[in-house]
Amino acid sequence: MTFVEHDVSRSLKVDGPVDYVLHLASPASPVDFERIPIKIIKVGTLGTHNMLGLALAKKARILLASTSEVYGDPLVHPQPETYFGNVNPVGIRGVYDESKRAAEAYVMAYHRQHGVDTRIVRIFNTYGPGMRADDGRAIPNFATQALRDEPITVYGDGSQTRSLTFVADEVDGILRLLASDVTEPVNIGSEFEHTMLELAEAVRAACGSQSPIEFRPLPQDDPRQRRPDLTRARTLLGWEPTTPLADGLIPTVQWFRTLVAAAPGA
């Protein structure tokens, strides 16, 4: 096995045959939307173009990791793949949302014009070991704050919902799509919604913490509800998630416990 560190926003040449291209590259943390917005746009557009060029040259199957963010702050609930979304292109989140929407358009253009063998997975909120402590998403925030006995910050009144998928289930769904003959986008996520307040309380309990919950203003364009329609995943891939939140939080909290313990000044 050979590891090559490369910025996919620049063209890439690979020697020898290539069977699959999995384009998973993209900063997806909310804290990155203002920190590196141009890099996010470039990896979603130029990066996708370059990876499609590689797949075309090598006659390889390519899978694009898209996102539930293509639905924006949805007006349809749950979200089927046929829903076009409600996205603010000039908002803070637009750099991520619109670059993924453009990436999907690139993929379908190469599929239709050049016959490239393409797959598009729309990934919903995923959690598990391996996440950054400073990721900025709900579970990393809640876990690190609870483990440090700091106030747990919940944005808005905590009534907004997310559907959270454990990483092992997510990977299984992605691999099933890669091995299938399905070229249309497929949602991979969980149908079980949790409010942010419920999630904060669940993470706090899993951490054995007494941290208080502190409410802060809701960020711009933060979606109020997010839940996938899994009809395609069930029908075409025979897939649905199997890991309950309580079970998935056990290894996740242990991961963050290790990170917090190893942090300077811990």
mmCIF file with all atom_site columns, N, CA, C and O in Angstrom, residues 103-143:
data_model
loop_
_atom_site.group_PDB
_atom_site.id
_atom_site.type_symbol
_atom_site.label_atom_id
_atom_site.label_alt_id
_atom_site.label_comp_id
_atom_site.label_asym_id
_atom_site.label_entity_id
_atom_site.label_seq_id
_atom_site.pdbx_PDB_ins_code
_atom_site.Cartn_x
_atom_site.Cartn_y
_atom_site.Cartn_z
_atom_site.occupancy
_atom_site.B_iso_or_equiv
_atom_site.pdbx_formal_charge
_atom_site.auth_seq_id
_atom_site.auth_comp_id
_atom_site.auth_asym_id
_atom_site.auth_atom_id
_atom_site.pdbx_PDB_model_num
ATOM 1   N N  . ALA A 1 103 ? -20.534 19.805 -6.842  1.00 0.00 ? 103 ALA A N  1
ATOM 2   C CA . ALA A 1 103 ? -19.843 18.530 -7.003  1.00 0.00 ? 103 ALA A CA 1
ATOM 3   C C  . ALA A 1 103 ? -20.778 17.473 -7.586  1.00 0.00 ? 103 ALA A C  1
ATOM 4   O O  . ALA A 1 103 ? -20.393 16.695 -8.467  1.00 0.00 ? 103 ALA A O  1
ATOM 5   N N  . GLU A 1 104 ? -22.010 17.439 -7.089  1.00 0.00 ? 104 GLU A N  1
ATOM 6   C CA . GLU A 1 104 ? -22.977 16.480 -7.633  1.00 0.00 ? 104 GLU A CA 1
ATOM 7   C C  . GLU A 1 104 ? -23.250 16.765 -9.108  1.00 0.00 ? 104 GLU A C  1
ATOM 8   O O  . GLU A 1 104 ? -23.379 15.837 -9.924  1.00 0.00 ? 104 GLU A O  1
ATOM 9   N N  . ALA A 1 105 ? -23.331 18.052 -9.462  1.00 0.00 ? 105 ALA A N  1
ATOM 10  C CA . ALA A 1 105 ? -23.563 18.409 -10.864 1.00 0.00 ? 105 ALA A CA 1
ATOM 11  C C  . ALA A 1 105 ? -22.391 17.973 -11.738 1.00 0.00 ? 105 ALA A C  1
ATOM 12  O O  . ALA A 1 105 ? -22.575 17.485 -12.860 1.00 0.00 ? 105 ALA A O  1
ATOM 13  N N  . TYR A 1 106 ? -21.163 18.164 -11.241 1.00 0.00 ? 106 TYR A N  1
ATOM 14  C CA . TYR A 1 106 ? -19.966 17.690 -11.954 1.00 0.00 ? 106 TYR A CA 1
ATOM 15  C C  . TYR A 1 106 ? -20.054 16.190 -12.196 1.00 0.00 ? 106 TYR A C  1
ATOM 16  O O  . TYR A 1 106 ? -19.789 15.697 -13.301 1.00 0.00 ? 106 TYR A O  1
ATOM 17  N N  . VAL A 1 107 ? -20.391 15.443 -11.144 1.00 0.00 ? 107 VAL A N  1
ATOM 18  C CA . VAL A 1 107 ? -20.442 13.982 -11.240 1.00 0.00 ? 107 VAL A CA 1
ATOM 19  C C  . VAL A 1 107 ? -21.444 13.552 -12.311 1.00 0.00 ? 107 VAL A C  1
ATOM 20  O O  . VAL A 1 107 ? -21.154 12.699 -13.164 1.00 0.00 ? 107 VAL A O  1
ATOM 21  N N  . MET A 1 108 ? -22.627 14.153 -12.294 1.00 0.00 ? 108 MET A N  1
ATOM 22  C CA . MET A 1 108 ? -23.632 13.754 -13.266 1.00 0.00 ? 108 MET A CA 1
ATOM 23  C C  . MET A 1 108 ? -23.257 14.178 -14.682 1.00 0.00 ? 108 MET A C  1
ATOM 24  O O  . MET A 1 108 ? -23.592 13.497 -15.658 1.00 0.00 ? 108 MET A O  1
ATOM 25  N N  . ALA A 1 109 ? -22.546 15.316 -14.813 1.00 0.00 ? 109 ALA A N  1
ATOM 26  C CA . ALA A 1 109 ? -22.091 15.742 -16.142 1.00 0.00 ? 109 ALA A CA 1
ATOM 27  C C  . ALA A 1 109 ? -21.102 14.739 -16.728 1.00 0.00 ? 109 ALA A C  1
ATOM 28  O O  . ALA A 1 109 ? -21.191 14.366 -17.911 1.00 0.00 ? 109 ALA A O  1
ATOM 29  N N  . TYR A 1 110 ? -20.150 14.280 -15.904 1.00 0.00 ? 110 TYR A N  1
ATOM 30  C CA . TYR A 1 110 ? -19.180 13.282 -16.379 1.00 0.00 ? 110 TYR A CA 1
ATOM 31  C C  . TYR A 1 110 ? -19.860 11.942 -16.651 1.00 0.00 ? 110 TYR A C  1
ATOM 32  O O  . TYR A 1 110 ? -19.477 11.208 -17.577 1.00 0.00 ? 110 TYR A O  1
ATOM 33  N N  . HIS A 1 111 ? -20.860 11.620 -15.864 1.00 0.00 ? 111 HIS A N  1
ATOM 34  C CA . HIS A 1 111 ? -21.601 10.368 -16.063 1.00 0.00 ? 111 HIS A CA 1
ATOM 35  C C  . HIS A 1 111 ? -22.349 10.402 -17.391 1.00 0.00 ? 111 HIS A C  1
ATOM 36  O O  . HIS A 1 111 ? -22.298 9.440  -18.178 1.00 0.00 ? 111 HIS A O  1
ATOM 37  N N  . ARG A 1 112 ? -22.996 11.532 -17.670 1.00 0.00 ? 112 ARG A N  1
ATOM 38  C CA . ARG A 1 112 ? -23.823 11.623 -18.877 1.00 0.00 ? 112 ARG A CA 1
ATOM 39  C C  . ARG A 1 112 ? -23.001 11.836 -20.145 1.00 0.00 ? 112 ARG A C  1
ATOM 40  O O  . ARG A 1 112 ? -23.272 11.236 -21.184 1.00 0.00 ? 112 ARG A O  1
ATOM 41  N N  . GLN A 1 113 ? -21.976 12.704 -20.057 1.00 0.00 ? 113 GLN A N  1
ATOM 42  C CA . GLN A 1 113 ? -21.218 13.031 -21.266 1.00 0.00 ? 113 GLN A CA 1
ATOM 43  C C  . GLN A 1 113 ? -20.128 12.010 -21.572 1.00 0.00 ? 113 GLN A C  1
ATOM 44  O O  . GLN A 1 113 ? -19.910 11.664 -22.739 1.00 0.00 ? 113 GLN A O  1
ATOM 45  N N  . HIS A 1 114 ? -19.445 11.523 -20.529 1.00 0.00 ? 114 HIS A N  1
ATOM 46  C CA . HIS A 1 114 ? -18.302 10.632 -20.754 1.00 0.00 ? 114 HIS A CA 1
ATOM 47  C C  . HIS A 1 114 ? -18.567 9.185  -20.336 1.00 0.00 ? 114 HIS A C  1
ATOM 48  O O  . HIS A 1 114 ? -17.690 8.331  -20.520 1.00 0.00 ? 114 HIS A O  1
ATOM 49  N N  . GLY A 1 115 ? -19.738 8.922  -19.766 1.00 0.00 ? 115 GLY A N  1
ATOM 50  C CA . GLY A 1 115 ? -20.045 7.551  -19.357 1.00 0.00 ? 115 GLY A CA 1
ATOM 51  C C  . GLY A 1 115 ? -19.252 7.081  -18.152 1.00 0.00 ? 115 GLY A C  1
ATOM 52  O O  . GLY A 1 115 ? -19.080 5.868  -17.957 1.00 0.00 ? 115 GLY A O  1
ATOM 53  N N  . VAL A 1 116 ? -18.747 8.013  -17.330 1.00 0.00 ? 116 VAL A N  1
ATOM 54  C CA . VAL A 1 116 ? -18.001 7.616  -16.131 1.00 0.00 ? 116 VAL A CA 1
ATOM 55  C C  . VAL A 1 116 ? -18.948 6.899  -15.174 1.00 0.00 ? 116 VAL A C  1
ATOM 56  O O  . VAL A 1 116 ? -20.104 7.282  -14.985 1.00 0.00 ? 116 VAL A O  1
ATOM 57  N N  . ASP A 1 117 ? -18.440 5.835  -14.572 1.00 0.00 ? 117 ASP A N  1
ATOM 58  C CA . ASP A 1 117 ? -19.205 5.004  -13.642 1.00 0.00 ? 117 ASP A CA 1
ATOM 59  C C  . ASP A 1 117 ? -19.219 5.694  -12.278 1.00 0.00 ? 117 ASP A C  1
ATOM 60  O O  . ASP A 1 117 ? -18.230 5.648  -11.543 1.00 0.00 ? 117 ASP A O  1
ATOM 61  N N  . THR A 1 118 ? -20.324 6.354  -11.941 1.00 0.00 ? 118 THR A N  1
ATOM 62  C CA . THR A 1 118 ? -20.354 7.252  -10.785 1.00 0.00 ? 118 THR A CA 1
ATOM 63  C C  . THR A 1 118 ? -21.334 6.778  -9.710  1.00 0.00 ? 118 THR A C  1
ATOM 64  O O  . THR A 1 118 ? -22.335 6.104  -10.003 1.00 0.00 ? 118 THR A O  1
ATOM 65  N N  . ARG A 1 119 ? -21.042 7.189  -8.464  1.00 0.00 ? 119 ARG A N  1
ATOM 66  C CA . ARG A 1 119 ? -21.932 6.967  -7.319  1.00 0.00 ? 119 ARG A CA 1
ATOM 67  C C  . ARG A 1 119 ? -21.944 8.255  -6.489  1.00 0.00 ? 119 ARG A C  1
ATOM 68  O O  . ARG A 1 119 ? -20.903 8.919  -6.360  1.00 0.00 ? 119 ARG A O  1
ATOM 69  N N  . ILE A 1 120 ? -23.098 8.596  -5.918  1.00 0.00 ? 120 ILE A N  1
ATOM 70  C CA . ILE A 1 120 ? -23.218 9.777  -5.057  1.00 0.00 ? 120 ILE A CA 1
ATOM 71  C C  . ILE A 1 120 ? -23.884 9.367  -3.755  1.00 0.00 ? 120 ILE A C  1
ATOM 72  O O  . ILE A 1 120 ? -25.024 8.895  -3.762  1.00 0.00 ? 120 ILE A O  1
ATOM 73  N N  . VAL A 1 121 ? -23.170 9.525  -2.649  1.00 0.00 ? 121 VAL A N  1
ATOM 74  C CA . VAL A 1 121 ? -23.760 9.259  -1.340  1.00 0.00 ? 121 VAL A CA 1
ATOM 75  C C  . VAL A 1 121 ? -23.982 10.582 -0.620  1.00 0.00 ? 121 VAL A C  1
ATOM 76  O O  . VAL A 1 121 ? -23.091 11.424 -0.550  1.00 0.00 ? 121 VAL A O  1
ATOM 77  N N  . ARG A 1 122 ? -25.194 10.784 -0.129  1.00 0.00 ? 122 ARG A N  1
ATOM 78  C CA . ARG A 1 122 ? -25.507 11.971 0.673   1.00 0.00 ? 122 ARG A CA 1
ATOM 79  C C  . ARG A 1 122 ? -25.448 11.576 2.146   1.00 0.00 ? 122 ARG A C  1
ATOM 80  O O  . ARG A 1 122 ? -26.352 10.921 2.670   1.00 0.00 ? 122 ARG A O  1
ATOM 81  N N  . ILE A 1 123 ? -24.358 11.968 2.788   1.00 0.00 ? 123 ILE A N  1
ATOM 82  C CA . ILE A 1 123 ? -24.070 11.567 4.157   1.00 0.00 ? 123 ILE A CA 1
ATOM 83  C C  . ILE A 1 123 ? -24.767 12.506 5.134   1.00 0.00 ? 123 ILE A C  1
ATOM 84  O O  . ILE A 1 123 ? -24.602 13.721 5.053   1.00 0.00 ? 123 ILE A O  1
ATOM 85  N N  . PHE A 1 124 ? -25.518 11.920 6.063   1.00 0.00 ? 124 PHE A N  1
ATOM 86  C CA . PHE A 1 124 ? -26.141 12.699 7.125   1.00 0.00 ? 124 PHE A CA 1
ATOM 87  C C  . PHE A 1 124 ? -25.217 12.686 8.341   1.00 0.00 ? 124 PHE A C  1
ATOM 88  O O  . PHE A 1 124 ? -24.172 12.034 8.338   1.00 0.00 ? 124 PHE A O  1
ATOM 89  N N  . ASN A 1 125 ? -25.592 13.429 9.374   1.00 0.00 ? 125 ASN A N  1
ATOM 90  C CA . ASN A 1 125 ? -24.724 13.597 10.547  1.00 0.00 ? 125 ASN A CA 1
ATOM 91  C C  . ASN A 1 125 ? -24.181 12.259 11.040  1.00 0.00 ? 125 ASN A C  1
ATOM 92  O O  . ASN A 1 125 ? -24.946 11.345 11.340  1.00 0.00 ? 125 ASN A O  1
ATOM 93  N N  . THR A 1 126 ? -22.863 12.183 11.128  1.00 0.00 ? 126 THR A N  1
ATOM 94  C CA . THR A 1 126 ? -22.171 10.957 11.514  1.00 0.00 ? 126 THR A CA 1
ATOM 95  C C  . THR A 1 126 ? -21.283 11.237 12.714  1.00 0.00 ? 126 THR A C  1
ATOM 96  O O  . THR A 1 126 ? -20.725 12.326 12.837  1.00 0.00 ? 126 THR A O  1
ATOM 97  N N  . TYR A 1 127 ? -21.153 10.260 13.594  1.00 0.00 ? 127 TYR A N  1
ATOM 98  C CA . TYR A 1 127 ? -20.315 10.432 14.780  1.00 0.00 ? 127 TYR A CA 1
ATOM 99  C C  . TYR A 1 127 ? -19.588 9.132  15.075  1.00 0.00 ? 127 TYR A C  1
ATOM 100 O O  . TYR A 1 127 ? -19.949 8.055  14.564  1.00 0.00 ? 127 TYR A O  1
ATOM 101 N N  . GLY A 1 128 ? -18.546 9.234  15.908  1.00 0.00 ? 128 GLY A N  1
ATOM 102 C CA . GLY A 1 128 ? -17.809 8.047  16.322  1.00 0.00 ? 128 GLY A CA 1
ATOM 103 C C  . GLY A 1 128 ? -16.369 8.384  16.616  1.00 0.00 ? 128 GLY A C  1
ATOM 104 O O  . GLY A 1 128 ? -15.938 9.545  16.485  1.00 0.00 ? 128 GLY A O  1
ATOM 105 N N  . PRO A 1 129 ? -15.586 7.399  17.019  1.00 0.00 ? 129 PRO A N  1
ATOM 106 C CA . PRO A 1 129 ? -14.158 7.620  17.269  1.00 0.00 ? 129 PRO A CA 1
ATOM 107 C C  . PRO A 1 129 ? -13.462 8.161  16.025  1.00 0.00 ? 129 PRO A C  1
ATOM 108 O O  . PRO A 1 129 ? -13.807 7.805  14.898  1.00 0.00 ? 129 PRO A O  1
ATOM 109 N N  . GLY A 1 130 ? -12.466 9.010  16.255  1.00 0.00 ? 130 GLY A N  1
ATOM 110 C CA . GLY A 1 130 ? -11.697 9.578  15.154  1.00 0.00 ? 130 GLY A CA 1
ATOM 111 C C  . GLY A 1 130 ? -12.008 11.032 14.876  1.00 0.00 ? 130 GLY A C  1
ATOM 112 O O  . GLY A 1 130 ? -11.292 11.683 14.113  1.00 0.00 ? 130 GLY A O  1
ATOM 113 N N  . MET A 1 131 ? -13.076 11.564 15.481  1.00 0.00 ? 131 MET A N  1
ATOM 114 C CA . MET A 1 131 ? -13.420 12.968 15.249  1.00 0.00 ? 131 MET A CA 1
ATOM 115 C C  . MET A 1 131 ? -12.450 13.888 15.981  1.00 0.00 ? 131 MET A C  1
ATOM 116 O O  . MET A 1 131 ? -11.839 13.503 16.978  1.00 0.00 ? 131 MET A O  1
ATOM 117 N N  . ARG A 1 132 ? -12.318 15.126 15.486  1.00 0.00 ? 132 ARG A N  1
ATOM 118 C CA . ARG A 1 132 ? -11.480 16.136 16.123  1.00 0.00 ? 132 ARG A CA 1
ATOM 119 C C  . ARG A 1 132 ? -12.154 16.666 17.380  1.00 0.00 ? 132 ARG A C  1
ATOM 120 O O  . ARG A 1 132 ? -13.374 16.847 17.409  1.00 0.00 ? 132 ARG A O  1
ATOM 121 N N  . ALA A 1 133 ? -11.359 16.959 18.382  1.00 0.00 ? 133 ALA A N  1
ATOM 122 C CA . ALA A 1 133 ? -11.912 17.568 19.592  1.00 0.00 ? 133 ALA A CA 1
ATOM 123 C C  . ALA A 1 133 ? -12.451 18.962 19.308  1.00 0.00 ? 133 ALA A C  1
ATOM 124 O O  . ALA A 1 133 ? -13.424 19.402 19.924  1.00 0.00 ? 133 ALA A O  1
ATOM 125 N N  . ASP A 1 134 ? -11.829 19.666 18.343  1.00 0.00 ? 134 ASP A N  1
ATOM 126 C CA . ASP A 1 134 ? -12.256 21.026 18.009  1.00 0.00 ? 134 ASP A CA 1
ATOM 127 C C  . ASP A 1 134 ? -13.108 21.047 16.743  1.00 0.00 ? 134 ASP A C  1
ATOM 128 O O  . ASP A 1 134 ? -13.160 22.041 16.024  1.00 0.00 ? 134 ASP A O  1
ATOM 129 N N  . ASP A 1 135 ? -13.805 19.961 16.482  1.00 0.00 ? 135 ASP A N  1
ATOM 130 C CA . ASP A 1 135 ? -14.560 19.803 15.246  1.00 0.00 ? 135 ASP A CA 1
ATOM 131 C C  . ASP A 1 135 ? -15.666 20.832 15.097  1.00 0.00 ? 135 ASP A C  1
ATOM 132 O O  . ASP A 1 135 ? -16.000 21.255 13.992  1.00 0.00 ? 135 ASP A O  1
ATOM 133 N N  . GLY A 1 136 ? -16.272 21.233 16.207  1.00 0.00 ? 136 GLY A N  1
ATOM 134 C CA . GLY A 1 136 ? -17.314 22.246 16.146  1.00 0.00 ? 136 GLY A CA 1
ATOM 135 C C  . GLY A 1 136 ? -18.709 21.697 15.991  1.00 0.00 ? 136 GLY A C  1
ATOM 136 O O  . GLY A 1 136 ? -19.685 22.440 16.102  1.00 0.00 ? 136 GLY A O  1
ATOM 137 N N  . ARG A 1 137 ? -18.844 20.388 15.721  1.00 0.00 ? 137 ARG A N  1
ATOM 138 C CA . ARG A 1 137 ? -20.174 19.788 15.634  1.00 0.00 ? 137 ARG A CA 1
ATOM 139 C C  . ARG A 1 137 ? -20.653 19.342 17.009  1.00 0.00 ? 137 ARG A C  1
ATOM 140 O O  . ARG A 1 137 ? -19.906 19.336 17.978  1.00 0.00 ? 137 ARG A O  1
ATOM 141 N N  . ALA A 1 138 ? -21.907 18.945 17.073  1.00 0.00 ? 138 ALA A N  1
ATOM 142 C CA . ALA A 1 138 ? -22.568 18.762 18.368  1.00 0.00 ? 138 ALA A CA 1
ATOM 143 C C  . ALA A 1 138 ? -21.867 17.762 19.278  1.00 0.00 ? 138 ALA A C  1
ATOM 144 O O  . ALA A 1 138 ? -21.515 18.103 20.423  1.00 0.00 ? 138 ALA A O  1
ATOM 145 N N  . ILE A 1 139 ? -21.671 16.543 18.824  1.00 0.00 ? 139 ILE A N  1
ATOM 146 C CA . ILE A 1 139 ? -21.140 15.521 19.729  1.00 0.00 ? 139 ILE A CA 1
ATOM 147 C C  . ILE A 1 139 ? -19.715 15.839 20.183  1.00 0.00 ? 139 ILE A C  1
ATOM 148 O O  . ILE A 1 139 ? -19.416 15.738 21.388  1.00 0.00 ? 139 ILE A O  1
ATOM 149 N N  . PRO A 1 140 ? -18.791 16.242 19.310  1.00 0.00 ? 140 PRO A N  1
ATOM 150 C CA . PRO A 1 140 ? -17.471 16.625 19.816  1.00 0.00 ? 140 PRO A CA 1
ATOM 151 C C  . PRO A 1 140 ? -17.542 17.777 20.822  1.00 0.00 ? 140 PRO A C  1
ATOM 152 O O  . PRO A 1 140 ? -16.843 17.747 21.850  1.00 0.00 ? 140 PRO A O  1
ATOM 153 N N  . ASN A 1 141 ? -18.363 18.784 20.530  1.00 0.00 ? 141 ASN A N  1
ATOM 154 C CA . ASN A 1 141 ? -18.512 19.896 21.476  1.00 0.00 ? 141 ASN A CA 1
ATOM 155 C C  . ASN A 1 141 ? -19.029 19.413 22.817  1.00 0.00 ? 141 ASN A C  1
ATOM 156 O O  . ASN A 1 141 ? -18.465 19.723 23.879  1.00 0.00 ? 141 ASN A O  1
ATOM 157 N N  . PHE A 1 142 ? -20.128 18.675 22.781  1.00 0.00 ? 142 PHE A N  1
ATOM 158 C CA . PHE A 1 142 ? -20.759 18.235 24.021  1.00 0.00 ? 142 PHE A CA 1
ATOM 159 C C  . PHE A 1 142 ? -19.825 17.327 24.825  1.00 0.00 ? 142 PHE A C  1
ATOM 160 O O  . PHE A 1 142 ? -19.713 17.466 26.053  1.00 0.00 ? 142 PHE A O  1
ATOM 161 N N  . ALA A 1 143 ? -19.160 16.402 24.150  1.00 0.00 ? 143 ALA A N  1
ATOM 162 C CA . ALA A 1 143 ? -18.311 15.435 24.855  1.00 0.00 ? 143 ALA A CA 1
ATOM 163 C C  . ALA A 1 143 ? -17.106 16.112 25.499  1.00 0.00 ? 143 ALA A C  1
ATOM 164 O O  . ALA A 1 143 ? -16.791 15.856 26.671  1.00 0.00 ? 143 ALA A O  1
#
